[in-house]
Amino acid sequence: MTVDTTVTVRVPAKVNLQLAVGPRREDGFHDLVNVFHAVSLFDEVTVKRASPCRQSPSEGVGRDDPPGEPEESAFAGMSVGGDLGSHLSRVPLDSSNLAARAVNLLAERTGRGFPVTVHLDKDIPVAGGMAGGSADAAAALLACDRLWGCDLPAGVLTEYAADLGSDVPFALLGATAVGRGRGEILRPLPSPGRFRWVFALSPRGLSTAEVFAEYDRVRPDAPEPRLDDALVDALAEGDPVALGAALTNDLQDAALSLLPELGRTLRTGTDEGALGALVSGSGPTCAFLVGGDDDEATERETAVVAALESSGSCERVVRAWGDVPGATVL
Ligand code: ATP
């Protein structure tokens, strides 16, 4: 029998079509209505059996352990690559990386893990409001589940994913879904259409915690969040014009207050006819809906991309479409 020594999982970024944020709860979290939409910007996460001198966590540790990792860790090291320029230097390569935490969590819960190294091939902007770290965590969970032969039911993986972070379960599920609670209680939303997006990447990152803190400051009276029926209808009908009009993000004002230059980026896209524009999640990536599957959408996309590229207001402009499936073993 051949035993796999490597598993690669491809995982998408998300944009939030609606992000409604309630008041701060006593546990510090916020109740959310969070409409996730998976788009075709992907990270690929490869987990690989670590060198044989390392032993399994239950047997102790070999001599070539990287310095600084705890003795019982199934995570044996990380590398990162991709075409994201300065963004890559923001990715931690130690056990604080969300993908490394996913490896260790699965090993602890199942008792099955042997040591692995993790390689992240990143296309999802880092600290960009597109849940790149959460996506990598979901991918690492699924990859180790297969490599270690756990083959856990989807429900159990989703439960572990929620323990890693509010956005991690959606990265396993993909497509379009509404998340409630902290965003981790998911219900798929029917979305038969194909939507084309342009994303403007910022040279800066924004900390999700700082954006929420700013939100609490500017919106101390936030109402309970409610799912927008117009958005649900637009998705079900695959209507890009109605969807563009329904896009909302309660965190946008807070992100703009921390990075006012995002206002110019958003205006650049809407002036060129984008059907909708918003800051993605906690930002600073700006998302522009440019249409469905038609020639008009292609023209609009070309115009929006050209205007953003020549505006000097963003670092990079990328095209993508949604929705797409969640984490998938390659
Ligand atoms: P979200 O949309 O969920 O708020 P984000 O897309 O804004 O997240 P991430 O790309 O997940 O942000 O990165 C946030 C921070 O998390 C980074 O600054 C980085 O220090 C840390 N981090 C931990 N693991 C990863 C990872 N696998 N990839 C990228 N960043 C990671």
Short mmCIF file of N, CA, C and O in Angstrom, two decimals, residues 29 32 36 134 161-162 164-170 182-186:
data_model
loop_
_atom_site.label_atom_id
_atom_site.label_comp_id
_atom_site.label_asym_id
_atom_site.label_seq_id
_atom_site.Cartn_x
_atom_site.Cartn_y
_atom_site.Cartn_z
N PHE A 29 -16.88 39.51 21.95
CA PHE A 29 -17.24 39.32 20.55
C PHE A 29 -18.45 40.18 20.21
O PHE A 29 -19.08 40.76 21.09
N LEU A 32 -22.99 38.91 14.75
CA LEU A 32 -22.86 39.34 13.35
C LEU A 32 -23.95 38.71 12.51
O LEU A 32 -24.43 37.62 12.80
N PHE A 36 -21.03 35.64 3.63
CA PHE A 36 -19.74 35.29 3.03
C PHE A 36 -19.95 34.87 1.57
O PHE A 36 -20.92 34.16 1.27
N SER A 134 -7.53 32.57 7.96
CA SER A 134 -8.59 31.59 8.24
C SER A 134 -8.65 30.55 7.14
O SER A 134 -8.86 29.35 7.40
N ALA A 161 -12.89 23.78 13.19
CA ALA A 161 -12.62 25.03 12.47
C ALA A 161 -13.13 26.22 13.29
O ALA A 161 -12.45 27.24 13.42
N ALA A 162 -14.33 26.08 13.87
CA ALA A 162 -14.92 27.18 14.64
C ALA A 162 -14.08 27.49 15.88
O ALA A 162 -14.00 28.63 16.32
N LEU A 164 -10.94 27.41 15.93
CA LEU A 164 -9.75 28.15 15.47
C LEU A 164 -10.06 29.61 15.15
O LEU A 164 -9.19 30.48 15.27
N GLY A 165 -11.29 29.89 14.73
CA GLY A 165 -11.63 31.28 14.41
C GLY A 165 -12.98 31.35 13.73
O GLY A 165 -13.42 30.39 13.08
N SER A 166 -13.63 32.52 13.84
CA SER A 166 -15.01 32.67 13.36
C SER A 166 -15.13 32.48 11.85
O SER A 166 -16.18 32.06 11.36
N ASP A 167 -14.09 32.83 11.09
CA ASP A 167 -14.19 32.75 9.62
C ASP A 167 -13.71 31.42 9.06
O ASP A 167 -13.81 31.18 7.86
N VAL A 168 -13.18 30.54 9.93
CA VAL A 168 -12.57 29.30 9.42
C VAL A 168 -13.62 28.32 8.87
O VAL A 168 -13.42 27.75 7.79
N PRO A 169 -14.79 28.14 9.55
CA PRO A 169 -15.77 27.19 9.00
C PRO A 169 -16.20 27.55 7.58
O PRO A 169 -16.37 26.66 6.73
N PHE A 170 -16.36 28.85 7.30
CA PHE A 170 -16.80 29.20 5.95
C PHE A 170 -15.76 28.81 4.90
O PHE A 170 -16.12 28.41 3.78
N ARG A 182 -20.86 34.57 16.06
CA ARG A 182 -19.63 35.30 15.73
C ARG A 182 -19.37 35.24 14.24
O ARG A 182 -18.34 35.71 13.77
N GLY A 183 -20.27 34.58 13.48
CA GLY A 183 -20.08 34.38 12.04
C GLY A 183 -19.86 32.92 11.73
O GLY A 183 -19.78 32.53 10.57
N GLU A 184 -19.80 32.08 12.79
CA GLU A 184 -19.40 30.68 12.59
C GLU A 184 -20.60 29.74 12.42
O GLU A 184 -20.42 28.58 12.05
N ILE A 185 -21.83 30.24 12.69
CA ILE A 185 -23.01 29.37 12.53
C ILE A 185 -23.55 29.63 11.13
O ILE A 185 -24.15 30.67 10.86
N LEU A 186 -23.31 28.67 10.24
CA LEU A 186 -23.48 28.95 8.80
C LEU A 186 -24.73 28.33 8.22
O LEU A 186 -25.10 27.21 8.56
#
